[in-house]
């Protein structure tokens, strides 16, 4: 049996708001918050649309496709569970829908990650409750 | 109405920046900086009727501690930009007739306030969307992302930005208040310091410190009656961008594009008129992109600029003449505020061994 997952899990400031997002990742779906009034897609989820004053908000399934917008190899981590001599890649992905999302790049050697590389969402079940969204090169 | 020339800095005070000021508190260090600034201005404590802090030290408690009862008091909570914003707020309050002479002061004592830079945050945007992916401490992650993207878009090199840090370290050798005074470092030393998160190296990021800084700002009429050469505020501008770097459309461009444009418009000057500059430098890359966005160099040309320009206090275009935060240390929000203090110090002709040759017109980016 694998050892218990020791890295930080997502701690929502508004668990009610983002519950659908984390339920969807367990089904290997990436959802984006959507405004039903002005049709804006955005990320991260908010209680009020950032484009118009609407609170009539829903969710839309994302393509899961995007590009590496930028990355940094973290050698001194904030949390000890992420500390390693070689470091790990922390990246910002620009989704095809336009918005950016922080994540990790998997399935590739850290030194081979490049800006503008095409990537697709993959889902990593880290506990029974939590599945994280990561990205791998296409 | 414009605030051009409608307020002047007439006194400055700075408690030396150290890794730790043993046995000191935040309010105590702020009080010390305040007394130094008041003394420097030649005013009496009773002449001060405005107080602006960074909010970390609440104005009511500080006013009581130093024994003043101002008619205007507020805390400006604008993170790194608190010092420059507080100076803007004081200028506006003076010209709104709410007070005539204000003390602006901020400081940090890490033993008094646990350092929030390491470990995890409380429930927040960060804790839900960023920390599960293994961030670096403090703000390191975002600036690593900007650095990498700037290298990609413009071909900027680590060696070019190391030159910035080296020039500032040179300046700090003439600043006894700097935490790295007496500790020279070459461009090679900067380049050889370890990566904290690539491409950021240890000596390209600030060291959290203790210290405090203060200034006295008043009307031009009152400034003319005082002993110091006044440093007039000729223009001021602010632009609030996204708080989370990854929320920006383009992370290599900063709100300084607009804040500096507004400040220069008010002043009547253009970037080419500026004689020296004090720019917020929590990391080399932040000062780099802001210097570009201010129009002091073309966008993307910061690397070649540093390669070919001596930016030390003796140089052709001095930047961060006191060593900046990279070599001066970062005493909380007083770190950013010190850019305002050093700009005023140079204009007032009080910079001693690091006085720049042409010191009439300074651009400060807080
Ligand atoms: Zn909307």
XYZ file of C-alpha atoms and ligand atoms in Angstrom:
505
model
C 0.000 0.000 0.000
C 1.244 3.440 -0.915
C 2.196 5.754 1.928
C -0.288 8.462 2.887
C -0.323 11.592 0.745
C 1.603 14.196 2.737
C 1.409 17.256 0.489
C -0.985 20.174 1.104
C -4.541 19.486 -0.058
C -6.697 22.279 -1.468
C -8.116 24.383 1.374
C -11.072 26.349 -0.039
C -11.953 29.726 1.430
C -15.528 29.010 0.325
C -16.105 25.221 0.242
C -19.745 25.606 -0.844
C -18.728 27.663 -3.851
C -16.070 25.306 -5.218
C -17.660 21.959 -4.281
C -18.824 21.319 -7.891
C -15.279 21.890 -9.179
C -13.757 19.300 -6.851
C -16.622 16.846 -7.405
C -15.984 17.106 -11.146
C -12.251 16.433 -10.885
C -13.107 13.153 -9.146
C -14.982 12.283 -12.367
C -11.944 13.451 -14.374
C -13.650 16.597 -15.630
C -12.272 20.143 -15.538
C -15.019 22.715 -14.950
C -14.737 26.459 -15.427
C -16.972 28.987 -13.664
C -19.313 30.657 -16.142
C -21.561 33.706 -15.852
C -25.098 32.937 -17.036
C -25.749 36.656 -17.570
C -22.774 37.806 -19.669
C -21.412 34.339 -20.638
C -17.934 35.156 -19.296
C -15.716 32.213 -18.463
C -13.181 32.891 -15.737
C -10.911 31.278 -13.184
C -10.730 31.130 -10.127
C -14.370 30.671 -8.996
C -15.940 33.750 -7.419
C -19.237 34.557 -5.745
C -19.801 37.423 -8.193
C -18.925 37.575 -11.903
C -15.708 39.617 -12.389
C -16.975 40.986 -15.726
C -20.520 42.055 -14.806
C -22.306 42.343 -11.454
C -24.212 39.067 -11.892
C -24.421 36.382 -9.246
C -26.178 33.992 -11.628
C -23.209 31.697 -12.103
C -22.783 28.156 -13.346
C -20.138 25.805 -14.681
C -18.953 24.773 -18.108
C -16.771 21.805 -19.001
C -13.345 22.902 -20.225
C -11.497 21.424 -23.192
C -8.634 20.532 -20.884
C -6.254 21.809 -23.557
C -3.773 24.609 -23.063
C -0.181 25.784 -23.241
C 2.538 26.237 -20.636
C 2.451 30.023 -20.067
C 5.396 30.046 -17.671
C 7.061 27.858 -15.074
C 9.608 27.917 -12.292
C 11.620 25.069 -10.836
C 11.051 25.234 -7.076
C 14.122 24.206 -5.081
C 13.173 25.859 -1.810
C 9.566 24.905 -1.147
C 7.125 26.575 1.237
C 5.971 23.183 2.510
C 8.550 20.519 3.523
C 6.671 17.764 1.648
C 7.656 19.449 -1.602
C 11.330 19.876 -0.687
C 13.713 17.983 -2.964
C 17.258 18.532 -4.168
C 16.272 18.445 -7.823
C 13.255 20.684 -7.363
C 9.909 20.374 -9.099
C 8.115 22.325 -11.821
C 5.392 24.723 -10.759
C 3.632 26.085 -13.827
C 0.916 28.395 -15.040
C -1.169 26.880 -17.828
C -3.083 29.111 -20.197
C -6.176 27.130 -21.151
C -7.511 27.287 -24.702
C -10.523 29.062 -23.176
C -8.148 31.944 -22.304
C -7.755 31.916 -18.534
C -4.726 30.774 -16.548
C -4.542 28.040 -13.915
C -1.642 27.057 -11.620
C -0.578 23.409 -11.774
C 2.264 20.944 -12.245
C 3.578 19.437 -15.468
C 3.788 15.647 -15.322
C 4.979 12.942 -17.700
C 8.095 14.871 -18.719
C 11.579 15.457 -17.342
C 11.664 18.778 -15.485
C 14.504 20.059 -17.685
C 12.473 19.457 -20.853
C 9.544 21.716 -19.918
C 9.274 24.684 -22.296
C 7.078 27.774 -22.460
C 4.269 27.482 -25.066
C 4.409 23.679 -24.936
C 0.959 22.162 -25.701
C -0.498 20.317 -22.731
C -3.665 18.492 -21.727
C -5.297 18.066 -18.311
C -4.750 14.829 -16.447
C -6.349 13.902 -13.161
C -4.354 12.690 -10.209
C -6.304 11.063 -7.416
C -4.287 11.904 -4.307
C -6.842 10.904 -1.626
C -10.314 9.368 -1.640
C -11.774 12.894 -1.523
C -9.350 14.891 -3.634
C -8.332 14.605 -7.282
C -5.917 17.311 -8.478
C -5.762 18.647 -12.026
C -2.297 18.418 -13.561
C -1.101 18.772 -17.137
C 1.029 16.639 -19.443
C 2.559 17.436 -22.830
C 0.539 16.336 -25.850
C -6.454 70.511 -9.916
C -3.050 68.869 -9.786
C -0.846 68.099 -6.799
C 2.264 69.258 -8.674
C 4.597 70.993 -6.229
C 1.852 71.176 -3.612
C 3.728 69.265 -0.899
C 7.367 68.751 0.056
C 9.307 66.232 2.099
C 11.215 68.245 4.702
C 12.560 65.603 7.073
C 13.605 61.958 6.928
C 14.504 59.346 9.524
C 15.723 55.787 9.221
C 16.502 53.119 11.797
C 19.305 50.941 10.359
C 18.063 47.728 8.768
C 19.304 44.625 10.577
C 18.423 40.956 10.437
C 17.049 41.327 13.981
C 16.737 44.314 16.324
C 16.921 42.402 19.596
C 14.570 43.586 22.306
C 12.678 45.951 20.030
C 9.058 46.135 18.941
C 7.433 47.351 15.753
C 5.846 50.351 17.454
C 9.136 51.154 19.195
C 11.143 51.103 15.951
C 8.468 53.250 14.248
C 8.630 55.724 17.144
C 12.422 55.930 16.826
C 12.226 56.601 13.058
C 9.503 59.207 13.681
C 11.603 61.079 16.248
C 14.577 61.069 13.848
C 12.441 62.493 11.023
C 10.864 65.170 13.208
C 14.294 66.217 14.491
C 15.669 66.276 10.951
C 12.860 68.584 9.803
C 13.476 71.084 12.592
C 9.787 71.015 13.477
C 8.357 70.409 16.919
C 6.218 67.384 17.602
C 3.244 69.727 18.144
C 3.585 70.860 14.506
C 2.652 67.385 13.231
C -1.090 67.089 12.645
C -1.212 64.153 10.225
C -0.099 60.516 10.584
C 0.004 57.811 7.923
C 1.296 54.288 8.636
C 1.263 50.971 6.759
C -1.637 49.784 8.898
C 0.498 46.952 10.309
C 1.288 49.453 13.045
C -2.158 50.992 13.675
C -2.098 54.820 13.765
C -4.063 55.207 17.049
C -1.555 53.184 19.066
C 1.471 54.781 17.444
C 0.098 58.325 17.950
C -0.342 57.589 21.649
C 3.096 55.945 21.903
C 4.911 58.973 20.478
C 2.599 61.502 22.108
C 0.849 63.189 19.199
C -2.859 63.779 18.596
C -3.182 64.387 14.865
C -6.236 65.669 12.957
C -5.665 63.130 10.195
C -4.586 59.540 10.718
C -4.890 56.452 8.574
C -3.202 53.158 7.739
C -2.487 52.384 4.087
C -2.552 48.644 3.470
C -1.123 48.325 -0.020
C 1.452 45.587 0.572
C 4.825 46.537 -0.941
C 3.391 49.746 -2.357
C 2.307 50.990 1.083
C 5.170 53.476 1.471
C 4.690 55.243 -1.847
C 0.906 55.136 -1.468
C 1.100 56.522 2.078
C 3.175 59.430 0.753
C 0.528 60.025 -1.936
C -2.264 59.901 0.673
C -0.428 62.381 2.901
C 0.073 64.721 -0.074
C -3.632 64.523 -0.874
C -4.691 65.038 2.758
C -2.494 68.140 3.024
C -4.012 69.562 -0.152
C -7.531 68.666 0.924
C -6.984 70.899 3.930
C -7.338 68.021 6.394
C -3.840 68.458 7.836
C -0.832 70.639 7.013
C 2.127 68.550 8.174
C 2.140 64.776 8.194
C 4.381 62.078 9.589
C 4.545 58.996 7.356
C 6.125 56.050 9.132
C 6.421 52.277 8.882
C 8.651 49.560 10.278
C 9.068 45.910 11.067
C 10.225 43.812 14.018
C 10.081 40.151 13.115
C 10.255 38.895 16.673
C 7.229 41.089 17.391
C 5.307 39.782 14.383
C 5.975 36.204 13.284
C 7.445 36.114 9.769
C 4.592 35.117 7.429
C 6.970 34.309 4.589
C 7.309 30.560 5.138
C 4.792 27.785 5.413
C 1.196 27.795 4.332
C -1.416 30.518 4.373
C -4.905 30.336 5.840
C -7.876 29.448 3.645
C -7.464 31.648 0.591
C -7.132 31.697 -3.193
C -3.570 30.599 -2.570
C -4.404 27.641 -0.323
C -6.968 26.226 -2.741
C -5.400 26.788 -6.158
C -1.657 27.238 -5.643
C -0.287 25.530 -2.531
C -1.355 21.989 -3.557
C 1.108 22.328 -6.454
C 4.110 23.144 -4.280
C 4.750 26.860 -4.167
C 7.966 28.501 -3.099
C 7.782 30.660 0.058
C 6.401 34.191 0.115
C 6.152 35.757 -3.319
C 9.041 33.760 -4.852
C 6.835 31.644 -7.121
C 5.198 34.501 -9.019
C 8.475 36.293 -9.646
C 10.096 33.074 -10.873
C 7.254 32.802 -13.392
C 7.761 36.413 -14.545
C 11.535 35.887 -14.819
C 11.164 32.721 -16.929
C 8.597 34.344 -19.211
C 10.736 37.496 -19.621
C 13.701 35.346 -20.648
C 11.425 33.597 -23.164
C 9.877 36.753 -24.638
C 12.925 39.021 -24.705
C 16.021 36.836 -24.365
C 16.902 38.365 -20.993
C 19.728 36.490 -19.250
C 20.492 35.724 -15.624
C 23.863 37.413 -16.050
C 22.203 40.671 -17.129
C 19.978 40.766 -14.059
C 22.876 39.741 -11.801
C 24.533 43.006 -12.883
C 21.585 44.893 -11.344
C 22.071 43.141 -8.015
C 25.844 43.748 -8.192
C 25.439 47.500 -8.857
C 23.081 47.760 -5.905
C 25.445 45.823 -3.675
C 28.158 48.325 -4.638
C 25.856 51.185 -3.577
C 25.105 49.508 -0.256
C 28.798 49.683 0.647
C 28.244 53.449 1.072
C 25.121 52.989 3.193
C 25.690 52.162 6.852
C 21.957 51.499 7.265
C 22.022 48.656 4.711
C 21.990 45.089 6.036
C 24.721 44.124 3.527
C 26.964 47.106 4.309
C 30.497 45.747 4.635
C 29.637 42.647 2.587
C 30.562 43.326 -1.053
C 29.390 40.882 -3.735
C 30.331 40.737 -7.414
C 28.180 39.817 -10.379
C 29.788 36.355 -10.241
C 28.872 36.026 -6.564
C 25.254 36.813 -7.426
C 25.276 34.307 -10.310
C 26.848 31.635 -8.122
C 24.339 31.984 -5.291
C 21.972 29.020 -5.073
C 18.653 28.827 -6.854
C 15.649 29.253 -4.588
C 13.322 28.688 -7.506
C 14.824 28.895 -10.958
C 15.703 31.305 -12.410
C 15.677 33.296 -9.112
C 18.837 33.017 -7.085
C 19.202 33.759 -3.382
C 21.018 37.072 -3.980
C 18.301 38.219 -6.381
C 15.658 38.105 -3.659
C 15.212 40.188 -0.529
C 16.153 39.206 2.994
C 13.398 39.767 5.601
C 14.727 42.217 8.197
C 13.905 44.590 11.029
C 14.017 48.351 10.732
C 11.896 51.458 10.253
C 11.716 54.632 8.204
C 9.811 57.905 8.434
C 9.349 61.180 6.624
C 7.764 64.548 7.338
C 5.761 66.122 4.545
C 4.236 69.600 4.580
C 2.951 72.488 2.462
C 5.370 74.344 0.147
C 4.775 77.535 2.179
C 5.848 75.869 5.422
C 8.697 74.015 3.681
C 10.296 77.336 2.703
C 10.587 78.334 6.382
C 12.502 75.178 7.375
C 16.227 74.397 7.426
C 16.367 71.517 4.904
C 16.274 71.850 1.142
C 12.762 70.501 0.437
C 12.091 67.555 -1.852
C 8.934 68.601 -3.703
C 6.390 66.035 -4.874
C 5.987 66.962 -8.558
C 3.714 64.138 -9.591
C 2.122 61.009 -8.233
C 0.225 58.143 -9.841
C -1.218 54.792 -8.852
C -2.610 51.853 -10.757
C -3.970 48.788 -8.984
C -3.324 45.604 -10.945
C -4.343 42.029 -10.174
C -3.158 40.911 -6.745
C -2.291 37.391 -7.945
C 0.354 37.501 -10.666
C -1.190 34.544 -12.522
C -4.423 36.518 -12.912
C -2.706 39.017 -15.247
C -3.089 38.805 -19.013
C 0.642 39.419 -19.467
C 2.828 38.727 -16.464
C 5.836 40.556 -17.940
C 3.937 43.843 -17.901
C 3.134 45.693 -14.661
C 0.692 48.427 -13.620
C 3.740 50.777 -13.576
C 2.909 51.456 -17.235
C -0.018 53.554 -16.110
C 1.030 54.677 -12.626
C 4.268 56.180 -13.973
C 2.520 57.712 -16.975
C 0.091 59.448 -14.614
C 2.871 60.665 -12.315
C 4.935 62.011 -15.215
C 1.923 63.716 -16.777
C 1.260 65.527 -13.530
C 4.902 66.544 -13.250
C 5.258 67.791 -16.826
C 8.412 65.708 -17.294
C 9.124 62.744 -19.556
C 11.160 59.612 -18.837
C 14.209 61.122 -20.565
C 14.306 63.966 -18.024
C 14.723 61.663 -15.019
C 18.206 61.883 -13.461
C 18.108 58.893 -11.131
C 15.563 56.328 -9.945
C 14.554 54.351 -6.868
C 12.566 51.251 -7.864
C 10.858 48.608 -5.749
C 13.091 45.534 -5.928
C 11.837 42.586 -3.905
C 13.475 40.607 -6.750
C 15.736 41.752 -9.606
C 13.051 40.809 -12.122
C 10.404 43.067 -10.577
C 12.612 46.166 -10.704
C 13.579 45.102 -14.249
C 10.038 44.985 -15.639
C 9.000 48.155 -13.801
C 11.996 50.119 -15.162
C 10.881 49.033 -18.632
C 7.237 49.862 -17.983
C 8.201 53.294 -16.642
C 9.667 54.055 -20.062
C 13.211 54.490 -18.741
C 14.251 51.782 -21.232
C 12.366 50.172 -24.128
C 10.195 47.163 -23.267
C 12.337 44.046 -23.262
C 15.622 45.993 -23.290
C 16.399 45.851 -19.562
C 19.082 43.208 -20.082
C 21.160 45.141 -22.624
C 20.579 48.300 -20.532
C 22.180 46.769 -17.443
C 24.979 45.256 -19.530
C 25.954 48.657 -20.881
C 25.020 51.056 -18.054
C 26.702 51.865 -14.776
C 23.723 52.225 -12.425
C 25.785 52.752 -9.280
C 25.581 56.093 -7.462
C 28.621 57.203 -9.489
C 27.201 55.976 -12.760
C 25.502 57.512 -15.774
C 22.040 56.502 -14.562
C 21.977 55.689 -10.836
C 19.292 53.251 -9.643
C 18.599 52.180 -6.058
C 21.382 54.364 -4.742
C 21.130 53.067 -1.159
C 21.440 49.441 -2.292
C 17.689 49.015 -2.666
C 15.952 46.253 -0.781
C 18.140 43.577 -2.384
C 21.216 44.878 -0.580
C 19.542 47.041 2.049
C 17.249 44.322 3.378
C 13.459 44.335 3.609
C 12.125 45.530 6.978
C 8.519 44.682 6.111
C 6.671 47.444 4.325
C 9.345 49.947 5.344
C 11.449 48.231 2.659
C 9.360 49.680 -0.137
C 8.987 52.957 1.750
C 12.788 53.316 1.886
C 12.742 53.945 -1.889
C 10.765 57.138 -1.187
C 13.108 58.052 1.687
C 16.262 57.565 -0.435
C 14.808 59.541 -3.340
C 14.051 62.416 -0.972
C 17.461 62.084 0.721
C 19.270 62.477 -2.606
C 17.101 65.421 -3.728
C 17.661 67.078 -0.326
C 21.416 66.642 -0.855
C 21.776 64.531 2.295
C 23.150 61.290 0.772
C 26.761 61.923 1.838
C 29.262 59.483 0.294
C 26.704 58.150 -2.195
C 25.298 61.506 -3.316
C 24.522 61.259 -7.047
C 25.957 63.945 -9.346
C 22.591 65.159 -10.683
C 19.963 64.873 -7.993
C 17.126 67.247 -8.865
C 14.678 64.846 -10.489
C 14.023 61.345 -9.166
C 11.435 58.773 -10.196
C 10.332 56.499 -7.343
C 8.360 53.317 -7.972
C 7.032 51.919 -4.704
Zn -21.069 38.268 -15.974
